[in-house]
PDB file of C-alpha atoms in Angstrom:
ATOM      1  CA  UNK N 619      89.494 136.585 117.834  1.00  0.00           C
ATOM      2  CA  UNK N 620      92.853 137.434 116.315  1.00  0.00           C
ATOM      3  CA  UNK N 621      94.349 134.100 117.752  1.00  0.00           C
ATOM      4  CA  UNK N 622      91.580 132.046 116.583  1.00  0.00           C
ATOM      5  CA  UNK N 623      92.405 133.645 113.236  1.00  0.00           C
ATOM      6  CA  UNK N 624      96.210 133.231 113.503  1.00  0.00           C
ATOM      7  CA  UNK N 625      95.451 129.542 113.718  1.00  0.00           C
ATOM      8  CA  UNK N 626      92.841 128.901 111.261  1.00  0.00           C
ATOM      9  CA  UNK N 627      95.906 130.067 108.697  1.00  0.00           C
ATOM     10  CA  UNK N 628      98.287 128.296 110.051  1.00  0.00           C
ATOM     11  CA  UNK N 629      95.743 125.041 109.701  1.00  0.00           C
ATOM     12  CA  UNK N 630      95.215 126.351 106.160  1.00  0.00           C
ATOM     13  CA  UNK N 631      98.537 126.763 105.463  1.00  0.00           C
ATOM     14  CA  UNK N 632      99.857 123.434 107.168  1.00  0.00           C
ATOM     15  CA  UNK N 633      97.451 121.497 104.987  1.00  0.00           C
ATOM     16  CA  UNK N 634      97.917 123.578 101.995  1.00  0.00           C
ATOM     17  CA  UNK N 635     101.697 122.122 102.425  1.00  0.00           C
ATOM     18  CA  UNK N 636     100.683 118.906 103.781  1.00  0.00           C
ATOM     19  CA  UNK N 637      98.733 118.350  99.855  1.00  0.00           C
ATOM     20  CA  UNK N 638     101.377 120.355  97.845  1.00  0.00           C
ATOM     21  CA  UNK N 639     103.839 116.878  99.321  1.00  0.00           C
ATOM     22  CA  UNK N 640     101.130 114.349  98.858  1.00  0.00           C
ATOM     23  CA  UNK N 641     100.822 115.508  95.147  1.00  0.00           C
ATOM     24  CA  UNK N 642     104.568 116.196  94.520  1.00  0.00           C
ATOM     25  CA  UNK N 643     105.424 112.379  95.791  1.00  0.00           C
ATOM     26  CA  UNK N 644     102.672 111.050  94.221  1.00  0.00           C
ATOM     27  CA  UNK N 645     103.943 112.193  91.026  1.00  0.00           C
ATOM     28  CA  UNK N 646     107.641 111.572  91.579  1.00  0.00           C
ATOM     29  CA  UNK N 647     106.159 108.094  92.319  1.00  0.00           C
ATOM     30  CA  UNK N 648     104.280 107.384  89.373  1.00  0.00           C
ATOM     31  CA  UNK N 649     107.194 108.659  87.268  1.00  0.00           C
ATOM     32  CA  UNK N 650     109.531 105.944  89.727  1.00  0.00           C
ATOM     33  CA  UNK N 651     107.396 103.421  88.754  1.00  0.00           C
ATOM     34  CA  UNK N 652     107.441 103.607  85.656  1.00  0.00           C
ATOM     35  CA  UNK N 653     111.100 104.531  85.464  1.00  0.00           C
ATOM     36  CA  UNK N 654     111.693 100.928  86.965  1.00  0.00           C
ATOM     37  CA  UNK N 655     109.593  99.016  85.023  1.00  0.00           C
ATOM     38  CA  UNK N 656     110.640 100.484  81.903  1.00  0.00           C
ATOM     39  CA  UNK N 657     114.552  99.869  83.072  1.00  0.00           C
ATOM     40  CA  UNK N 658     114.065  96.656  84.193  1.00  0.00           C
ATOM     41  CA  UNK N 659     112.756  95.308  80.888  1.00  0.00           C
ATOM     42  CA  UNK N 660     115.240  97.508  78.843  1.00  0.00           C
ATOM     43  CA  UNK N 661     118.617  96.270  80.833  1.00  0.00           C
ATOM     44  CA  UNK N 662     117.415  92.475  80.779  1.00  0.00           C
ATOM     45  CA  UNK N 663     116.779  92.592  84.582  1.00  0.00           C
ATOM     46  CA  UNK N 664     113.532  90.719  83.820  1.00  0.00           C
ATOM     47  CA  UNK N 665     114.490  88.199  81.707  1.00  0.00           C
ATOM     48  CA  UNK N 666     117.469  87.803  84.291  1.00  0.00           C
ATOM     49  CA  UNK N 667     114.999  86.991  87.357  1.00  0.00           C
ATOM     50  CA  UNK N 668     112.529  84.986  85.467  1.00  0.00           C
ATOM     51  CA  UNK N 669     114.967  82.584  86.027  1.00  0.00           C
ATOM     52  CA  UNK N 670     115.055  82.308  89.422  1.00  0.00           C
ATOM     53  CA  UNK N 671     112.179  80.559  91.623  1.00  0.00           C
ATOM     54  CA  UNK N 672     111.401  84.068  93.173  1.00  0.00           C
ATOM     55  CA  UNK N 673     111.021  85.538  89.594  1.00  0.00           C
ATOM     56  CA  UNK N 674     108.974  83.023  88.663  1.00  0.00           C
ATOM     57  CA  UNK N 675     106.700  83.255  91.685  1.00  0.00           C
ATOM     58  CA  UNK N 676     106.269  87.396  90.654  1.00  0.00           C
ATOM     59  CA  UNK N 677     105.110  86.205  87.321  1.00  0.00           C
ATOM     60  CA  UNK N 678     102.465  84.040  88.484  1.00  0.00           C
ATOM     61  CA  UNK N 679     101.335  86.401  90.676  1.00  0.00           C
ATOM     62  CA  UNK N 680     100.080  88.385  87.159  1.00  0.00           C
ATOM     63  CA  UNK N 681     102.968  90.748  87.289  1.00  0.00           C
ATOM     64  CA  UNK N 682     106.168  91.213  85.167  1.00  0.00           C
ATOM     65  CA  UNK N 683     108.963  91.468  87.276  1.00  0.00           C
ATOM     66  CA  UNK N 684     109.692  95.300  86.631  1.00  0.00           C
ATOM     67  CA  UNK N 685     105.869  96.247  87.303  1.00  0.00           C
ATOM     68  CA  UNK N 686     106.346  94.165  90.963  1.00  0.00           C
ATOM     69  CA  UNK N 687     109.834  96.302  91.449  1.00  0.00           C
ATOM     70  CA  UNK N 688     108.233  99.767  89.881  1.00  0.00           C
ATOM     71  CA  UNK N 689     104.738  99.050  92.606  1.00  0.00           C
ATOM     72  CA  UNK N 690     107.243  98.650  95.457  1.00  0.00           C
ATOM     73  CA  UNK N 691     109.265 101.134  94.885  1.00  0.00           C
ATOM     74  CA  UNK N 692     106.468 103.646  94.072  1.00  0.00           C
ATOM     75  CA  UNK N 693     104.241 102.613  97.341  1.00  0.00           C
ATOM     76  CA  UNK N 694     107.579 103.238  99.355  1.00  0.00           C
ATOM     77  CA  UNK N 695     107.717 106.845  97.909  1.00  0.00           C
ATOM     78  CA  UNK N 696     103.825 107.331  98.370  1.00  0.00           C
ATOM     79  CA  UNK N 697     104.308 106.371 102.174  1.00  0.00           C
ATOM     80  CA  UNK N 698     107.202 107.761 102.822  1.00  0.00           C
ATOM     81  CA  UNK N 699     106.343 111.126 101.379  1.00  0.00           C
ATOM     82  CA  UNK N 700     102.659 110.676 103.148  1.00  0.00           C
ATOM     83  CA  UNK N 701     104.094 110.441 106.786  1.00  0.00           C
ATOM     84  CA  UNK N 702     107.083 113.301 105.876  1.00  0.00           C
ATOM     85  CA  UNK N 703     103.643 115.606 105.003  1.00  0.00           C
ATOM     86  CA  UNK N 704     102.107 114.459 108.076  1.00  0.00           C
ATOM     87  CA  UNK N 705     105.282 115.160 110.069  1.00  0.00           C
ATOM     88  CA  UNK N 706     105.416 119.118 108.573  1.00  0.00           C
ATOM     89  CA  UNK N 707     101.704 119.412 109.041  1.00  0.00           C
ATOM     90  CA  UNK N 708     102.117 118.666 112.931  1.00  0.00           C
ATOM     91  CA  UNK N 709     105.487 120.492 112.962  1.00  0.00           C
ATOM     92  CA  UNK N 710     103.526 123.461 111.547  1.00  0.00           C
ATOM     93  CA  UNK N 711     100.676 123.915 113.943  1.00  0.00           C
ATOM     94  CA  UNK N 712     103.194 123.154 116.826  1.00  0.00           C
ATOM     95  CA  UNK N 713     102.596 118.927 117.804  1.00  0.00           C
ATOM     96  CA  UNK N 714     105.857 118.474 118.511  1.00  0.00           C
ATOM     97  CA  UNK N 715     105.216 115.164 120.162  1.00  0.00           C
ATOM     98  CA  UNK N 716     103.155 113.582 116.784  1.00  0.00           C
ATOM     99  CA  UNK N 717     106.148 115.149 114.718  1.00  0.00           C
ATOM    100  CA  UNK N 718     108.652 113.112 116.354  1.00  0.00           C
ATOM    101  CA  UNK N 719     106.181 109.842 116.589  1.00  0.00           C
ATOM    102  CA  UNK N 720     105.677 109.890 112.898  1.00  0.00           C
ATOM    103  CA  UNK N 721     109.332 110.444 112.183  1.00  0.00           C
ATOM    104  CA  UNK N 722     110.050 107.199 114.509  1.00  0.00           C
ATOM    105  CA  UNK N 723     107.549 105.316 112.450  1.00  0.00           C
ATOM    106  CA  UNK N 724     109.641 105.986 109.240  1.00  0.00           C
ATOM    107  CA  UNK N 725     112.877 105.318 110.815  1.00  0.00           C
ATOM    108  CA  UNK N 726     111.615 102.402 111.787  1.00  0.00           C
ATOM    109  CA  UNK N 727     109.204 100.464 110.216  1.00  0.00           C
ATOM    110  CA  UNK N 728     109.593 102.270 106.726  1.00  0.00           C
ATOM    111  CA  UNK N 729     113.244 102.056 106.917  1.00  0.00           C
ATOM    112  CA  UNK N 730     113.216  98.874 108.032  1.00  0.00           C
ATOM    113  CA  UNK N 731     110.974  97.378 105.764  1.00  0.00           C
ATOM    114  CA  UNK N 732     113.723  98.519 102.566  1.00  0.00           C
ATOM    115  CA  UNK N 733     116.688  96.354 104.447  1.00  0.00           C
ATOM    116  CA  UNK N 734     114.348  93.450 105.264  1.00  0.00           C
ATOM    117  CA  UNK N 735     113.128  93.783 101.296  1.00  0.00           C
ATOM    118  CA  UNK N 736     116.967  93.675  99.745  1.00  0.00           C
ATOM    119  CA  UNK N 737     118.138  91.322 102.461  1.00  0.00           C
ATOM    120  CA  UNK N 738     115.217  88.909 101.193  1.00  0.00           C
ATOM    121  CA  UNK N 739     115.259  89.519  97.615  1.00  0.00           C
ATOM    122  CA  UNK N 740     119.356  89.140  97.523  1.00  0.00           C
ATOM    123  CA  UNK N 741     119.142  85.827  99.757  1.00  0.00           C
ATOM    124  CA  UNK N 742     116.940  84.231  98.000  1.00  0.00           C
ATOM    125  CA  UNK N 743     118.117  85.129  94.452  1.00  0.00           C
ATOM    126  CA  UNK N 744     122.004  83.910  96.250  1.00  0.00           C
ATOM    127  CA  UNK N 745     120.036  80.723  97.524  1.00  0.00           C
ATOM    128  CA  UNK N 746     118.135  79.900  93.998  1.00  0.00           C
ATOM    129  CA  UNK N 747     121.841  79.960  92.296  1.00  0.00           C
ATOM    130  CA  UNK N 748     123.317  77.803  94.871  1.00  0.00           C
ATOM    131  CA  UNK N 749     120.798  75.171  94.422  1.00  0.00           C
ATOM    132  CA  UNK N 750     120.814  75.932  90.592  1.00  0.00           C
ATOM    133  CA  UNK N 751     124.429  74.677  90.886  1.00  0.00           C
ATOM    134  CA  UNK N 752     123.636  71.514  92.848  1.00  0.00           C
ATOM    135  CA  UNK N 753     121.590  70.453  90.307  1.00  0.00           C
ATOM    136  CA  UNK N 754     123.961  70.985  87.651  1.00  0.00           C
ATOM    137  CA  UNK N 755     126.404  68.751  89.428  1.00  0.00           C
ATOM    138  CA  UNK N 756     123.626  66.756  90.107  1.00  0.00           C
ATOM    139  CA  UNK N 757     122.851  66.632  85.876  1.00  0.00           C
ATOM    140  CA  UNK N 758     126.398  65.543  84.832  1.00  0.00           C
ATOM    141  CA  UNK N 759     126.830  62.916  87.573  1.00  0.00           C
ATOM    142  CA  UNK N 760     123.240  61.360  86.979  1.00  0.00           C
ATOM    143  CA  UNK N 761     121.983  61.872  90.087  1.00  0.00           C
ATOM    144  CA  UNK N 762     119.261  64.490  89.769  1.00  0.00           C
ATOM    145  CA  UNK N 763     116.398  62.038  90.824  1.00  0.00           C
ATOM    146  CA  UNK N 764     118.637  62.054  94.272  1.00  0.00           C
ATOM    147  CA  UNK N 765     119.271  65.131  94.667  1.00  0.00           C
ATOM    148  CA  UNK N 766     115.951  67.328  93.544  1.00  0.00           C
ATOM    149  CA  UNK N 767     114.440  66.390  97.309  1.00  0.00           C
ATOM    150  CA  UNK N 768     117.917  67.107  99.136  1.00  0.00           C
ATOM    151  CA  UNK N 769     117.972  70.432  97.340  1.00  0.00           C
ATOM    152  CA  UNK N 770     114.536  71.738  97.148  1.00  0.00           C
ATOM    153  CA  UNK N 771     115.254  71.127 101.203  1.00  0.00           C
ATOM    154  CA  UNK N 772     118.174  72.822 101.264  1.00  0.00           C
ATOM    155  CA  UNK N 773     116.027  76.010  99.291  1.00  0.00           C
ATOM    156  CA  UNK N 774     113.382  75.982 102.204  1.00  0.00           C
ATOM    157  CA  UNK N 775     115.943  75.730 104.974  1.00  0.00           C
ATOM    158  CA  UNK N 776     118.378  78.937 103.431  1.00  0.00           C
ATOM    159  CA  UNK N 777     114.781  80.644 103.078  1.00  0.00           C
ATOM    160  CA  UNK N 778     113.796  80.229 106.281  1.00  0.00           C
ATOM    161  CA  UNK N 779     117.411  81.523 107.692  1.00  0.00           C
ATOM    162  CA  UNK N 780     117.213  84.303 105.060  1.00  0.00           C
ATOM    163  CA  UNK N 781     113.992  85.835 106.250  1.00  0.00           C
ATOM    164  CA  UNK N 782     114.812  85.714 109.685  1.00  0.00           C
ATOM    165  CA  UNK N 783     117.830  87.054 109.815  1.00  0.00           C
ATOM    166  CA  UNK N 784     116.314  89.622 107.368  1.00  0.00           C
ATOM    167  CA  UNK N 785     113.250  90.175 109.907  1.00  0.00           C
ATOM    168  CA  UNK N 786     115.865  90.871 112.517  1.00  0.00           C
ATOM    169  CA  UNK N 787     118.218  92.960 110.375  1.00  0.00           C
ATOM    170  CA  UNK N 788     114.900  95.400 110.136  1.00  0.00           C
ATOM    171  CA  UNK N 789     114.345  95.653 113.874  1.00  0.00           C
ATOM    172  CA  UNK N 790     111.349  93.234 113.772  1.00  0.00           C
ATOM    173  CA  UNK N 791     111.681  90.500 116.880  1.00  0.00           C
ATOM    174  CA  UNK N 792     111.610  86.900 115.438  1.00  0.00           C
ATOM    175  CA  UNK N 793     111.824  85.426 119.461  1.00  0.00           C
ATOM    176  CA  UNK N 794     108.680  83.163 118.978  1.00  0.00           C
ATOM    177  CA  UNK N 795     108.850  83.152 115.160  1.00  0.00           C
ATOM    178  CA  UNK N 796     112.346  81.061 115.906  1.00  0.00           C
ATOM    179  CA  UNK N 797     110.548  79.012 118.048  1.00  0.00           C
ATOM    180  CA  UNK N 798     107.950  78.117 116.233  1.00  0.00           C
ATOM    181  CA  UNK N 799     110.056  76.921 112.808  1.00  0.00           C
ATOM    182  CA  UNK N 800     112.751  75.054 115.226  1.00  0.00           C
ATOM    183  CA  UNK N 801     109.996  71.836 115.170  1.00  0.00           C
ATOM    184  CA  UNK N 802     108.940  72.254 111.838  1.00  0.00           C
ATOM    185  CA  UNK N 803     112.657  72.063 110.512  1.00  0.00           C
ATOM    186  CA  UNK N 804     113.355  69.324 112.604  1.00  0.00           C
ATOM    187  CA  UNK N 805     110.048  67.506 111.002  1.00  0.00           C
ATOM    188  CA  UNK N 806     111.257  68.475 107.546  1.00  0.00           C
ATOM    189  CA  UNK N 807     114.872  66.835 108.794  1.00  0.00           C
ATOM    190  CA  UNK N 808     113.357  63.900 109.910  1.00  0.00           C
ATOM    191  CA  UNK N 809     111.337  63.324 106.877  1.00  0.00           C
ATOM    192  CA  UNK N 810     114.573  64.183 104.497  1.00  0.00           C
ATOM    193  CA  UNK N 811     116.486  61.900 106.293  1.00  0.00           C
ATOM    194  CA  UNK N 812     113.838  59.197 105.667  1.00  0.00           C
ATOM    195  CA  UNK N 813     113.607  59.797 102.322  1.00  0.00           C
ATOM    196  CA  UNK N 814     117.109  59.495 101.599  1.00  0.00           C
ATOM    197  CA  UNK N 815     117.709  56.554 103.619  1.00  0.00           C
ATOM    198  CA  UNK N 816     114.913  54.826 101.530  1.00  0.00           C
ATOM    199  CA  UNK N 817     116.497  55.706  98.709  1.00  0.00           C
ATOM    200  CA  UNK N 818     119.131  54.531  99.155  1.00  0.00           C
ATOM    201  CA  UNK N 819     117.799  51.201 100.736  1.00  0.00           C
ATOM    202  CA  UNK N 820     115.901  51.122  97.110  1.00  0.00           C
ATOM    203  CA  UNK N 821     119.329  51.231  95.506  1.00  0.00           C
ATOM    204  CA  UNK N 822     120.925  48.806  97.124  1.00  0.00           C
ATOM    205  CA  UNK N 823     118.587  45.749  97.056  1.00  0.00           C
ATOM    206  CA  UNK N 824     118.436  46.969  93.471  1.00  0.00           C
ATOM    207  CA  UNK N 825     122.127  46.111  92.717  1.00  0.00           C
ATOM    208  CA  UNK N 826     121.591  42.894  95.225  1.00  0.00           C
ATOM    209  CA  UNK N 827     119.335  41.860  92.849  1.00  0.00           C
ATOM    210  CA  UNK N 828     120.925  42.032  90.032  1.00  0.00           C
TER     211      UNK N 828
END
């Protein structure tokens, strides 16, 4: 009787803890999130990524940009603090085996999740002002017409390459995610290549002509 009563308190008390985390990191969430959000308007981060293609593709999802960063950020706290609960609550009651599971999970998936995030977000902001550039080159030398196909191309190839090696970079395998996108580059290629060559074929009998 006196065990069965040791462990109902140590139940109570390993949940009592397990909701005393949930609440703290909800809170400290929250107050992330809207930390964020507020900064990211304040600083001109906002204004800064609206123009990029992946800033304007968190606007017309019906966010602002610092709401999309603050929810991130917030729903990594929630999880993260949600699974560190879970952790102390088995830890408490003596599950040594689901402690160390859980703990895998975040050092894993959670933790991998953030570098596949900033490896994505920093690519593709870094491949957005590459191609911004081409097409400033493309502006003073008259050729934009040209080179809008060849660089929205280029954009889908660096994203591609950016969220794979991003995917790996977080432990995920990307094996037969490789091998699927290997024939739909070379389709892209083939169709670029087409593309160009008519152009070009357009240009010439153009100048024949005249």
């Amino acid at each position: 009787m006196n065990l069965t009563l040791e462990l109902l308190v140590e139940y109570l008390i390993a949940t009592a803890i397990l909701i005393g985390i949930v609440i703290v990191t909800y809170v400290i969430g929250r107050m992330v999130k809207y930390f964020v959000t507020y900064m990211a308007g304040k600083t001109g981060f906002s204004d800064w990524m609206a123009k990029f293609h992946l800033g304007k593709a968190i606007l017309r999802s019906g966010m602002t940009i610092g709401e999309f960063f603050g929810k991130v950020s917030m729903w990594l706290i929630l999880i993260t603090g949600t699974l560190f609960g879970l952790a102390t609550w088995f830890a408490l009651v003596n599950y040594a085996y689901a402690t160390t599971l859980i703990l895998d999970i975040v050092n894993t998936y959670v933790y991998g999740f953030v570098k596949t995030f900033i490896i994505i977000v920093v690519g593709f902001l870094l491949t957005d002002a590459f191609i911004g550039y081409v097409y400033k080159g493309g502006e003073s030398g008259g050729q934009l017409e040209f080179l809008s196909p060849v660089g929205e191309y280029l954009r889908l190839l660096f994203y591609l390459a950016v969220l794979i090696f991003a995917l790996d970079v977080g432990g995920l395998s990307v094996k037969t995610l490789t091998m699927i996108l290997i024939p739909v580059v070379w389709g892209l290629t083939i169709i670029m290549i087409i593309l160009i060559a008519g152009k070009i074929a357009v240009e010439v009998l153009e100048r024949a002509r005249k």
